[in-house]
DNA sequence: TGTACATCAGTGAACGCGCGTTCACTGATGTAC
DNA sequence: TGTACATCAGTGAACGCGCGTTCACTGATGTAC
């Protein structure tokens, strides 16, 4: 029952503790001391592993992007193997991830407390976003030169899904749904995603 | 040159001071004490006008929504009098407002420090968002029952424009543009807005 | 036109709080020989 | 197989900081008579 002097894997434990706080109390409550408290460790101990608070948050955000990507990949995998179904699955996956980890997503997307010069973070973020961005990773791939139109299409999709997610987290979707009786937020979200898929046409030409 | 004991219009001065801090140093630096310092007044003086920090932030955000709406209305007014041009003008206006007042927009959209039970704030927000949401305020208006499809269309537009704006403020648009030589963020944004207008078709039927 | 007095709007000192950081330390682990 | 010792990973006390809030106060304004 006695706690050994050394933790064993404080690095992992701190990341888990920080995420627990994020999910439970939101991004405002996530401080170095709070995370150390959660991990049942002196608040100076994490310094050996992360340097400072920014280091901890940056690693946590990077891990978030990796997991987001994994989840989106899995969703796309399970969808019917056509572009429309795949895009729809990606959109749903993005929204679902946001609902499951609202605090983490906030840290990843809107935090000014991250060190974006960290290669781990920036490549994790870029890689994750590229999923929503690439039409068909197998088909197009490296060969396809990413022209202006492709980039516009990518940014359009990302904007729509990301904006929808943000509005959802901020309670705006609920507010809109409440204006018309018998309309559920859930149905609204599904409606927007369907519209994305149908109007998108997956065509880089404008 | 002597400062009189009473300020005269501290309410207005505090709002201006808070906004100055927001624009200059970002939302993280906006505290009650900082705003009072900026207004050259004891940090306890604002209490008489706003109660507490939340009260001040809530009023500032409400004023932000009112001004956003005013600006969007003006942009729409100046556009060609057809639905497409109007929608494009609204989208451009939203992005332009975000660029002009990034800190203020963050406060309005992503702050957990606002009192959303305040009627002034909630109606200001709703009214502003309705602009992007209604196709034609004159044409449709009250007569048109706001059905499910209309709501989906509204949320789609709002999601796209809002998502684009958020990504822009977080530097993601710049990051994407940087991946392809000779593509400017400005052109990307314009491309997305054009795509919104062209694919939107302004048709509530899905 | 004056005066008494309540109310309003600001001051300034003090409070406790949680924060990140620094510092000297100690217990545990691993490696050289 | 032992032992010396450097290095690593954690403790615990102390620091200064800026925060929002409380409190007793004071100067200015407005209103009743």
Tab-separated table of C-alpha atoms (C1' of nucleotides) in Angstrom:
chain	number	residue	atom	x	y	z
A	1	UNK	CA	0.000	0.000	0.000
A	2	UNK	CA	2.976	2.283	0.550
A	3	UNK	CA	3.635	4.589	-2.333
A	4	UNK	CA	7.157	4.091	-3.606
A	5	UNK	CA	9.334	7.124	-3.833
A	6	UNK	CA	9.533	6.970	-7.589
A	7	UNK	CA	6.361	6.924	-9.563
A	8	UNK	CA	7.449	4.677	-12.376
A	9	UNK	CA	5.666	6.336	-15.261
A	10	UNK	CA	4.880	9.858	-14.209
A	11	UNK	CA	4.983	11.125	-17.771
A	12	UNK	CA	1.991	9.018	-18.771
A	13	UNK	CA	0.241	9.571	-15.466
A	14	UNK	CA	0.522	13.348	-15.794
A	15	UNK	CA	-0.952	13.324	-19.285
A	16	UNK	CA	-3.859	11.206	-18.062
A	17	UNK	CA	-4.359	13.446	-15.050
A	18	UNK	CA	-4.344	16.585	-17.177
A	19	UNK	CA	-6.907	15.082	-19.522
A	20	UNK	CA	-9.127	14.043	-16.634
A	21	UNK	CA	-9.186	17.624	-15.399
A	22	UNK	CA	-9.873	18.871	-18.907
A	23	UNK	CA	-12.880	16.578	-19.266
A	24	UNK	CA	-14.176	17.168	-15.775
A	25	UNK	CA	-13.612	20.881	-15.161
A	26	UNK	CA	-12.698	22.401	-18.496
A	27	UNK	CA	-9.698	24.156	-19.875
A	28	UNK	CA	-9.761	26.966	-17.340
A	29	UNK	CA	-9.064	24.577	-14.479
A	30	UNK	CA	-6.071	22.968	-16.115
A	31	UNK	CA	-3.007	24.196	-14.253
A	32	UNK	CA	0.283	22.550	-13.506
A	33	UNK	CA	-0.550	22.258	-9.830
A	34	UNK	CA	-4.000	20.828	-10.465
A	35	UNK	CA	-2.610	18.149	-12.767
A	36	UNK	CA	0.090	17.208	-10.261
A	37	UNK	CA	-2.537	17.031	-7.525
A	38	UNK	CA	-4.631	14.754	-9.707
A	39	UNK	CA	-1.629	12.509	-10.290
A	40	UNK	CA	-0.942	12.517	-6.538
A	41	UNK	CA	2.500	13.936	-6.854
A	42	UNK	CA	4.320	17.072	-5.776
A	43	UNK	CA	3.682	19.896	-8.178
A	44	UNK	CA	7.380	20.263	-8.869
A	45	UNK	CA	7.860	16.682	-9.979
A	46	UNK	CA	6.533	17.134	-13.546
A	47	UNK	CA	9.327	19.567	-14.270
A	48	UNK	CA	11.713	16.693	-14.859
A	49	UNK	CA	9.463	15.373	-17.624
A	50	UNK	CA	7.873	18.352	-19.298
A	51	UNK	CA	9.972	21.361	-18.446
A	52	UNK	CA	7.059	23.694	-17.862
A	53	UNK	CA	3.310	23.942	-18.185
A	54	UNK	CA	3.476	24.707	-21.892
A	55	UNK	CA	5.443	21.513	-22.430
A	56	UNK	CA	2.781	19.430	-20.735
A	57	UNK	CA	-0.087	21.054	-22.620
A	58	UNK	CA	1.738	20.766	-25.922
A	59	UNK	CA	2.301	17.047	-25.485
A	60	UNK	CA	-1.294	16.517	-24.454
A	61	UNK	CA	-2.587	18.405	-27.482
A	62	UNK	CA	-0.279	16.450	-29.782
A	63	UNK	CA	-1.608	13.203	-28.376
A	64	UNK	CA	-5.121	14.526	-28.945
A	65	UNK	CA	-4.452	15.124	-32.617
A	66	UNK	CA	-2.983	11.655	-33.002
A	67	UNK	CA	-6.048	10.100	-31.398
A	68	UNK	CA	-8.413	12.248	-33.466
A	69	UNK	CA	-6.716	11.026	-36.589
A	70	UNK	CA	-6.888	7.420	-35.462
A	71	UNK	CA	-10.565	7.730	-34.776
A	72	UNK	CA	-11.325	9.425	-38.088
A	73	UNK	CA	-9.388	6.747	-39.920
A	74	UNK	CA	-11.358	4.040	-38.175
A	75	UNK	CA	-14.677	5.713	-39.006
A	76	UNK	CA	-13.697	6.116	-42.648
A	77	UNK	CA	-12.614	2.491	-42.727
A	78	UNK	CA	-16.020	1.299	-41.573
A	79	UNK	CA	-17.925	3.391	-44.106
A	80	UNK	CA	-19.053	2.269	-47.535
A	81	UNK	CA	-16.074	2.546	-49.856
A	82	UNK	CA	-17.273	5.530	-51.840
A	83	UNK	CA	-16.245	9.176	-51.500
A	84	UNK	CA	-19.596	10.399	-50.194
A	85	UNK	CA	-19.916	7.810	-47.452
A	86	UNK	CA	-16.325	8.339	-46.477
A	87	UNK	CA	-16.719	12.101	-46.179
A	88	UNK	CA	-19.888	11.692	-44.159
A	89	UNK	CA	-18.150	9.276	-41.816
A	90	UNK	CA	-15.299	11.722	-41.323
A	91	UNK	CA	-17.701	14.530	-40.506
A	92	UNK	CA	-19.614	12.422	-38.030
A	93	UNK	CA	-16.392	11.238	-36.477
A	94	UNK	CA	-15.168	14.781	-35.979
A	95	UNK	CA	-18.378	15.786	-34.244
A	96	UNK	CA	-18.390	12.642	-32.127
A	97	UNK	CA	-14.816	13.212	-31.013
A	98	UNK	CA	-15.679	16.766	-30.008
A	99	UNK	CA	-18.596	15.555	-27.936
A	100	UNK	CA	-16.551	12.872	-26.253
A	101	UNK	CA	-13.633	15.173	-25.438
A	102	UNK	CA	-14.808	18.780	-25.501
A	103	UNK	CA	-12.085	20.045	-23.196
A	104	UNK	CA	-9.333	18.309	-25.081
A	105	UNK	CA	-10.566	19.687	-28.389
A	106	UNK	CA	-10.623	23.171	-26.940
A	107	UNK	CA	-7.033	22.761	-25.856
A	108	UNK	CA	-6.091	21.520	-29.311
A	109	UNK	CA	-7.862	24.220	-31.248
A	110	UNK	CA	-8.115	27.388	-29.308
A	111	UNK	CA	-5.381	27.417	-26.781
A	112	UNK	CA	-2.793	30.110	-26.888
A	113	UNK	CA	-0.826	28.117	-24.350
A	114	UNK	CA	0.658	25.643	-26.803
A	115	UNK	CA	4.111	25.620	-28.280
A	116	UNK	CA	3.414	25.343	-31.980
A	117	UNK	CA	7.087	25.253	-32.773
A	118	UNK	CA	7.096	21.734	-31.386
A	119	UNK	CA	7.427	19.346	-34.338
A	120	UNK	CA	5.404	16.683	-32.526
A	121	UNK	CA	2.448	19.025	-32.176
A	122	UNK	CA	2.533	20.686	-35.556
A	123	UNK	CA	2.906	17.503	-37.568
A	124	UNK	CA	0.241	15.753	-35.499
A	125	UNK	CA	-2.160	18.613	-36.199
A	126	UNK	CA	-1.355	18.815	-39.878
A	127	UNK	CA	-1.648	15.076	-40.346
A	128	UNK	CA	-5.013	14.971	-38.613
A	129	UNK	CA	-6.458	17.849	-40.633
A	130	UNK	CA	-5.205	16.351	-43.864
A	131	UNK	CA	-7.652	13.510	-43.412
A	132	UNK	CA	-10.659	15.767	-43.827
A	133	UNK	CA	-8.766	17.484	-46.518
A	134	UNK	CA	-7.740	14.721	-48.854
A	135	UNK	CA	-10.497	13.286	-50.969
A	136	UNK	CA	-9.064	9.869	-51.434
A	137	UNK	CA	-5.741	9.191	-49.794
A	138	UNK	CA	-5.164	6.020	-51.828
A	139	UNK	CA	-6.318	7.366	-55.161
A	140	UNK	CA	-4.868	10.875	-55.426
A	141	UNK	CA	-1.963	10.670	-53.067
A	142	UNK	CA	1.428	12.098	-53.820
A	143	UNK	CA	0.983	12.099	-57.566
A	144	UNK	CA	-1.804	14.655	-57.529
A	145	UNK	CA	-0.326	18.135	-57.360
A	146	UNK	CA	-2.240	20.038	-54.697
A	147	UNK	CA	-3.430	23.015	-56.641
A	148	UNK	CA	-5.401	26.006	-55.587
A	149	UNK	CA	-8.801	24.466	-56.231
A	150	UNK	CA	-7.955	21.390	-54.197
A	151	UNK	CA	-6.897	23.556	-51.323
A	152	UNK	CA	-10.112	25.548	-51.494
A	153	UNK	CA	-12.161	22.366	-51.435
A	154	UNK	CA	-10.196	21.105	-48.457
A	155	UNK	CA	-10.582	24.333	-46.519
A	156	UNK	CA	-14.284	24.473	-47.313
A	157	UNK	CA	-14.900	21.030	-45.863
A	158	UNK	CA	-12.754	21.658	-42.855
A	159	UNK	CA	-14.429	24.999	-42.218
A	160	UNK	CA	-17.893	23.521	-42.344
A	161	UNK	CA	-17.219	20.558	-40.082
A	162	UNK	CA	-15.045	22.527	-37.719
A	163	UNK	CA	-17.475	25.422	-37.545
A	164	UNK	CA	-20.375	23.096	-36.866
A	165	UNK	CA	-18.396	21.456	-34.085
A	166	UNK	CA	-17.425	24.754	-32.530
A	167	UNK	CA	-20.991	26.026	-32.584
A	168	UNK	CA	-22.123	22.760	-31.042
A	169	UNK	CA	-19.622	22.994	-28.194
A	170	UNK	CA	-20.656	26.570	-27.523
A	171	UNK	CA	-24.313	25.611	-27.281
A	172	UNK	CA	-25.331	27.530	-30.398
A	173	UNK	CA	-26.804	24.491	-32.130
A	174	UNK	CA	-29.030	23.792	-29.163
A	175	UNK	CA	-30.079	27.430	-29.173
A	176	UNK	CA	-31.036	27.287	-32.834
A	177	UNK	CA	-32.887	24.006	-32.478
A	178	UNK	CA	-34.839	25.402	-29.541
A	179	UNK	CA	-36.338	28.077	-31.763
A	180	UNK	CA	-38.458	25.585	-33.644
A	181	UNK	CA	-40.501	23.069	-31.681
A	182	UNK	CA	-39.786	19.392	-32.217
A	183	UNK	CA	-36.433	20.000	-33.887
A	184	UNK	CA	-33.560	18.200	-32.168
A	185	UNK	CA	-29.977	19.420	-32.245
A	186	UNK	CA	-28.940	15.933	-33.260
A	187	UNK	CA	-31.110	16.053	-36.377
A	188	UNK	CA	-29.806	19.502	-37.266
A	189	UNK	CA	-26.229	18.287	-37.145
A	190	UNK	CA	-27.026	15.296	-39.285
A	191	UNK	CA	-28.803	17.595	-41.720
A	192	UNK	CA	-25.779	19.848	-42.084
A	193	UNK	CA	-23.466	16.898	-42.642
A	194	UNK	CA	-25.790	15.456	-45.277
A	195	UNK	CA	-25.857	18.788	-47.006
A	196	UNK	CA	-22.075	18.911	-46.977
A	197	UNK	CA	-21.854	15.557	-48.668
A	198	UNK	CA	-24.518	16.267	-51.263
A	199	UNK	CA	-23.431	19.734	-52.298
A	200	UNK	CA	-19.744	19.062	-52.011
A	201	UNK	CA	-19.690	16.890	-55.136
A	202	UNK	CA	-16.070	16.143	-54.272
A	203	UNK	CA	-14.949	18.097	-57.246
A	204	UNK	CA	-11.944	20.366	-57.052
A	205	UNK	CA	-13.175	22.434	-59.988
A	206	UNK	CA	-15.097	25.447	-58.811
B	1	UNK	CA	-5.251	69.128	-15.775
B	2	UNK	CA	-6.480	67.947	-12.402
B	3	UNK	CA	-8.546	64.838	-12.608
B	4	UNK	CA	-11.915	65.420	-11.036
B	5	UNK	CA	-12.979	63.024	-8.345
B	6	UNK	CA	-15.828	61.657	-10.385
B	7	UNK	CA	-15.117	60.286	-13.798
B	8	UNK	CA	-18.303	61.315	-15.517
B	9	UNK	CA	-18.819	58.313	-17.744
B	10	UNK	CA	-16.888	55.468	-16.272
B	11	UNK	CA	-19.265	52.887	-17.696
B	12	UNK	CA	-18.359	53.820	-21.264
B	13	UNK	CA	-14.714	54.344	-20.410
B	14	UNK	CA	-14.423	50.893	-18.851
B	15	UNK	CA	-15.928	49.208	-21.900
B	16	UNK	CA	-13.511	51.070	-24.146
B	17	UNK	CA	-10.587	50.201	-21.878
B	18	UNK	CA	-11.512	46.533	-21.791
B	19	UNK	CA	-11.743	46.429	-25.560
B	20	UNK	CA	-8.394	48.140	-25.927
B	21	UNK	CA	-6.791	45.428	-23.804
B	22	UNK	CA	-8.590	42.747	-25.772
B	23	UNK	CA	-7.261	44.088	-29.056
B	24	UNK	CA	-3.783	44.757	-27.768
B	25	UNK	CA	-3.026	41.809	-25.488
B	26	UNK	CA	-5.731	39.242	-26.091
B	27	UNK	CA	-8.415	37.675	-24.018
B	28	UNK	CA	-6.024	36.199	-21.487
B	29	UNK	CA	-4.906	39.628	-20.346
B	30	UNK	CA	-8.393	40.968	-19.803
B	31	UNK	CA	-8.895	41.212	-16.049
B	32	UNK	CA	-10.892	43.606	-13.972
B	33	UNK	CA	-7.771	45.203	-12.582
B	34	UNK	CA	-6.170	45.565	-15.999
B	35	UNK	CA	-9.239	47.271	-17.409
B	36	UNK	CA	-9.452	49.643	-14.451
B	37	UNK	CA	-5.755	50.437	-14.846
B	38	UNK	CA	-6.343	51.176	-18.525
B	39	UNK	CA	-9.204	53.512	-17.622
B	40	UNK	CA	-6.966	55.176	-15.010
B	41	UNK	CA	-9.261	54.435	-12.141
B	42	UNK	CA	-9.133	52.403	-8.935
B	43	UNK	CA	-9.902	48.771	-9.604
B	44	UNK	CA	-12.805	48.856	-7.186
B	45	UNK	CA	-14.584	51.694	-8.944
B	46	UNK	CA	-16.151	49.561	-11.711
B	47	UNK	CA	-18.080	47.604	-9.134
B	48	UNK	CA	-20.656	50.369	-8.940
B	49	UNK	CA	-21.362	50.003	-12.639
B	50	UNK	CA	-20.920	46.360	-13.517
B	51	UNK	CA	-21.164	44.418	-10.306
B	52	UNK	CA	-18.354	42.042	-11.091
B	53	UNK	CA	-16.007	40.986	-13.862
B	54	UNK	CA	-18.614	38.802	-15.541
B	55	UNK	CA	-20.935	41.782	-15.750
B	56	UNK	CA	-18.330	43.847	-17.548
B	57	UNK	CA	-17.425	41.096	-19.998
B	58	UNK	CA	-21.064	40.337	-20.685
B	59	UNK	CA	-21.847	43.929	-21.566
B	60	UNK	CA	-18.774	44.154	-23.767
B	61	UNK	CA	-19.718	40.995	-25.635
B	62	UNK	CA	-23.280	42.214	-26.097
B	63	UNK	CA	-21.991	45.446	-27.579
B	64	UNK	CA	-19.775	43.374	-29.861
B	65	UNK	CA	-22.742	41.464	-31.230
B	66	UNK	CA	-24.650	44.668	-31.835
B	67	UNK	CA	-21.740	46.132	-33.739
B	68	UNK	CA	-21.195	42.934	-35.719
B	69	UNK	CA	-24.809	43.051	-36.794
B	70	UNK	CA	-24.567	46.701	-37.759
B	71	UNK	CA	-21.525	46.005	-39.860
B	72	UNK	CA	-23.061	42.998	-41.584
B	73	UNK	CA	-26.177	44.993	-42.354
B	74	UNK	CA	-24.100	47.748	-43.887
B	75	UNK	CA	-22.144	45.288	-46.033
B	76	UNK	CA	-25.322	43.629	-47.242
B	77	UNK	CA	-26.783	47.011	-48.016
B	78	UNK	CA	-23.882	47.898	-50.273
B	79	UNK	CA	-23.995	44.632	-52.197
B	80	UNK	CA	-25.874	44.014	-55.414
B	81	UNK	CA	-29.508	43.370	-54.515
B	82	UNK	CA	-29.547	39.650	-55.256
B	83	UNK	CA	-29.320	36.748	-52.807
B	84	UNK	CA	-25.898	35.566	-53.960
B	85	UNK	CA	-24.215	38.941	-53.678
B	86	UNK	CA	-25.857	39.548	-50.367
B	87	UNK	CA	-24.653	36.244	-48.922
B	88	UNK	CA	-21.147	36.858	-50.203
B	89	UNK	CA	-21.125	40.293	-48.632
B	90	UNK	CA	-22.248	38.860	-45.317
B	91	UNK	CA	-19.505	36.236	-45.383
B	92	UNK	CA	-16.855	38.792	-46.238
B	93	UNK	CA	-18.150	41.081	-43.544
B	94	UNK	CA	-17.945	38.361	-40.923
B	95	UNK	CA	-14.350	37.585	-41.819
B	96	UNK	CA	-13.439	41.265	-41.919
B	97	UNK	CA	-14.951	41.880	-38.492
B	98	UNK	CA	-12.981	38.970	-37.085
B	99	UNK	CA	-9.764	40.362	-38.484
B	100	UNK	CA	-10.459	43.827	-37.168
B	101	UNK	CA	-11.427	42.646	-33.679
B	102	UNK	CA	-9.991	39.192	-33.077
B	103	UNK	CA	-9.935	39.510	-29.308
B	104	UNK	CA	-13.470	40.806	-29.131
B	105	UNK	CA	-14.737	37.990	-31.325
B	106	UNK	CA	-13.024	35.460	-29.102
B	107	UNK	CA	-14.737	36.943	-26.098
B	108	UNK	CA	-18.075	36.806	-27.902
B	109	UNK	CA	-17.753	33.276	-29.142
B	110	UNK	CA	-15.588	31.204	-26.939
B	111	UNK	CA	-15.627	32.736	-23.534
B	112	UNK	CA	-16.946	30.755	-20.632
B	113	UNK	CA	-16.833	33.937	-18.621
B	114	UNK	CA	-20.054	35.420	-19.965
B	115	UNK	CA	-23.455	35.473	-18.336
B	116	UNK	CA	-25.657	34.062	-21.048
B	117	UNK	CA	-28.721	34.507	-18.917
B	118	UNK	CA	-28.394	38.226	-19.579
B	119	UNK	CA	-31.181	39.211	-22.000
B	120	UNK	CA	-29.022	41.950	-23.504
B	121	UNK	CA	-26.339	39.447	-24.452
B	122	UNK	CA	-28.504	36.599	-25.635
B	123	UNK	CA	-30.779	38.682	-27.804
B	124	UNK	CA	-27.836	40.595	-29.263
B	125	UNK	CA	-26.179	37.300	-30.193
B	126	UNK	CA	-29.312	35.753	-31.624
B	127	UNK	CA	-30.154	38.837	-33.633
B	128	UNK	CA	-26.675	39.011	-35.101
B	129	UNK	CA	-26.590	35.353	-36.092
B	130	UNK	CA	-30.013	35.579	-37.653
B	131	UNK	CA	-28.573	37.833	-40.302
B	132	UNK	CA	-26.396	35.114	-41.752
B	133	UNK	CA	-29.272	32.818	-41.244
B	134	UNK	CA	-32.148	34.495	-42.997
B	135	UNK	CA	-32.046	34.371	-46.744
B	136	UNK	CA	-33.999	37.470	-47.440
B	137	UNK	CA	-35.245	39.429	-44.462
B	138	UNK	CA	-37.676	41.433	-46.582
B	139	UNK	CA	-38.933	38.638	-48.786
B	140	UNK	CA	-39.416	35.671	-46.485
B	141	UNK	CA	-39.811	37.382	-43.199
B	142	UNK	CA	-42.372	36.466	-40.636
B	143	UNK	CA	-44.734	34.766	-43.059
B	144	UNK	CA	-42.308	31.986	-43.872
B	145	UNK	CA	-42.560	29.293	-41.216
B	146	UNK	CA	-39.046	28.359	-40.217
B	147	UNK	CA	-39.085	24.679	-40.922
B	148	UNK	CA	-36.412	22.086	-40.467
B	149	UNK	CA	-34.843	22.575	-43.873
B	150	UNK	CA	-34.574	26.304	-43.408
B	151	UNK	CA	-32.822	25.764	-40.133
B	152	UNK	CA	-30.396	23.323	-41.688
B	153	UNK	CA	-29.565	25.792	-44.418
B	154	UNK	CA	-29.027	28.503	-41.846
B	155	UNK	CA	-26.765	26.366	-39.702
B	156	UNK	CA	-24.809	25.227	-42.729
B	157	UNK	CA	-24.025	28.776	-43.772
B	158	UNK	CA	-23.197	29.852	-40.265
B	159	UNK	CA	-20.968	26.818	-39.714
B	160	UNK	CA	-19.009	27.444	-42.880
B	161	UNK	CA	-18.410	31.135	-42.330
B	162	UNK	CA	-17.817	30.767	-38.616
B	163	UNK	CA	-15.497	27.796	-39.067
B	164	UNK	CA	-13.503	29.611	-41.705
B	165	UNK	CA	-13.171	32.587	-39.394
B	166	UNK	CA	-12.085	30.469	-36.457
B	167	UNK	CA	-9.473	28.651	-38.515
B	168	UNK	CA	-8.230	31.975	-39.799
B	169	UNK	CA	-7.840	33.422	-36.294
B	170	UNK	CA	-5.978	30.312	-35.173
B	171	UNK	CA	-3.535	30.581	-38.052
B	172	UNK	CA	-4.699	27.397	-39.748
B	173	UNK	CA	-5.523	29.128	-43.021
B	174	UNK	CA	-2.030	30.548	-43.215
B	175	UNK	CA	-0.638	27.094	-42.474
B	176	UNK	CA	-2.631	25.539	-45.303
B	177	UNK	CA	-1.733	28.268	-47.756
B	178	UNK	CA	1.931	27.867	-46.919
B	179	UNK	CA	1.877	24.282	-48.138
B	180	UNK	CA	1.505	25.335	-51.745
B	181	UNK	CA	3.804	27.996	-53.128
B	182	UNK	CA	2.259	31.186	-54.425
B	183	UNK	CA	-1.091	30.595	-52.734
B	184	UNK	CA	-2.152	33.433	-50.479
B	185	UNK	CA	-4.399	33.001	-47.449
B	186	UNK	CA	-6.472	35.888	-48.742
B	187	UNK	CA	-7.215	34.088	-51.992
B	188	UNK	CA	-8.081	30.892	-50.146
B	189	UNK	CA	-10.633	32.694	-48.029
B	190	UNK	CA	-12.182	34.311	-51.040
B	191	UNK	CA	-12.299	30.938	-52.746
B	192	UNK	CA	-14.165	29.343	-49.867
B	193	UNK	CA	-16.688	32.184	-49.746
B	194	UNK	CA	-17.266	31.940	-53.480
B	195	UNK	CA	-17.819	28.237	-53.138
B	196	UNK	CA	-20.324	28.841	-50.368
B	197	UNK	CA	-22.323	31.168	-52.570
B	198	UNK	CA	-22.218	28.983	-55.632
B	199	UNK	CA	-23.025	25.654	-54.020
B	200	UNK	CA	-25.461	27.034	-51.522
B	201	UNK	CA	-28.087	27.751	-54.170
B	202	UNK	CA	-30.095	29.434	-51.424
B	203	UNK	CA	-32.572	26.647	-51.529
B	204	UNK	CA	-34.066	25.268	-48.346
B	205	UNK	CA	-34.914	21.975	-50.009
B	206	UNK	CA	-32.210	19.405	-49.419
C	1	DT	C1'	-31.787	81.529	-2.160
C	2	DG	C1'	-30.029	78.707	1.349
C	3	DT	C1'	-29.203	74.691	3.994
C	4	DA	C1'	-29.462	69.784	5.620
C	5	DC	C1'	-28.907	65.448	4.321
C	6	DA	C1'	-29.296	61.138	1.611
C	7	DT	C1'	-27.304	58.993	-2.206
C	8	DC	C1'	-24.009	58.140	-5.581
C	9	DA	C1'	-19.252	57.263	-7.346
C	10	DG	C1'	-14.743	56.991	-6.390
C	11	DT	C1'	-10.260	56.020	-3.113
C	12	DG	C1'	-6.846	53.229	-0.860
C	13	DA	C1'	-5.374	49.714	2.257
C	14	DA	C1'	-5.794	45.050	3.332
C	15	DC	C1'	-7.254	40.171	2.742
C	16	DG	C1'	-6.678	35.380	1.193
C	17	DC	C1'	-6.054	32.596	-2.837
C	18	DG	C1'	-3.825	29.743	-6.314
C	19	DC	C1'	-0.489	30.165	-9.445
C	20	DG	C1'	4.456	29.009	-11.551
C	21	DT	C1'	9.117	28.973	-10.092
C	22	DT	C1'	13.341	28.409	-7.274
C	23	DC	C1'	16.060	25.944	-4.039
C	24	DA	C1'	18.285	22.660	-1.132
C	25	DC	C1'	17.313	18.174	-0.118
C	26	DT	C1'	16.744	12.909	-0.429
C	27	DG	C1'	15.616	8.343	-1.972
C	28	DA	C1'	16.308	5.103	-5.783
C	29	DT	C1'	18.577	3.419	-9.795
C	30	DG	C1'	22.187	2.243	-12.858
C	31	DT	C1'	26.958	1.783	-14.185
C	32	DA	C1'	32.245	1.315	-13.780
C	33	DC	C1'	35.548	-1.279	-11.989
D	1	DT	C1'	29.753	-10.587	-6.404
D	2	DG	C1'	30.617	-6.226	-4.254
D	3	DT	C1'	31.188	-1.448	-3.787
D	4	DA	C1'	31.648	3.592	-5.039
D	5	DC	C1'	29.514	7.036	-7.086
D	6	DA	C1'	27.075	9.724	-10.652
D	7	DT	C1'	22.631	10.493	-12.256
D	8	DC	C1'	17.835	10.506	-12.167
D	9	DA	C1'	13.182	11.448	-10.133
D	10	DG	C1'	10.794	12.965	-6.492
D	11	DT	C1'	9.959	15.991	-1.838
D	12	DG	C1'	8.739	20.074	0.737
D	13	DA	C1'	9.321	24.765	2.094
D	14	DA	C1'	9.510	29.283	0.491
D	15	DC	C1'	9.180	33.130	-2.913
D	16	DG	C1'	6.740	36.860	-5.335
D	17	DC	C1'	2.913	37.820	-8.309
D	18	DG	C1'	-1.622	39.354	-9.854
D	19	DC	C1'	-6.015	38.309	-9.064
D	20	DG	C1'	-11.068	39.405	-7.210
D	21	DT	C1'	-13.174	40.918	-3.053
D	22	DT	C1'	-14.110	43.350	1.318
D	23	DC	C1'	-14.067	47.381	4.086
D	24	DA	C1'	-14.109	51.928	5.974
D	25	DC	C1'	-13.561	56.165	4.006
D	26	DT	C1'	-14.407	60.634	1.281
D	27	DG	C1'	-15.635	63.843	-2.284
D	28	DA	C1'	-19.449	65.283	-5.258
D	29	DT	C1'	-24.177	65.575	-6.573
D	30	DG	C1'	-29.006	66.037	-6.153
D	31	DT	C1'	-33.250	66.753	-3.656
D	32	DA	C1'	-36.565	68.343	0.174
D	33	DC	C1'	-37.970	71.982	2.522
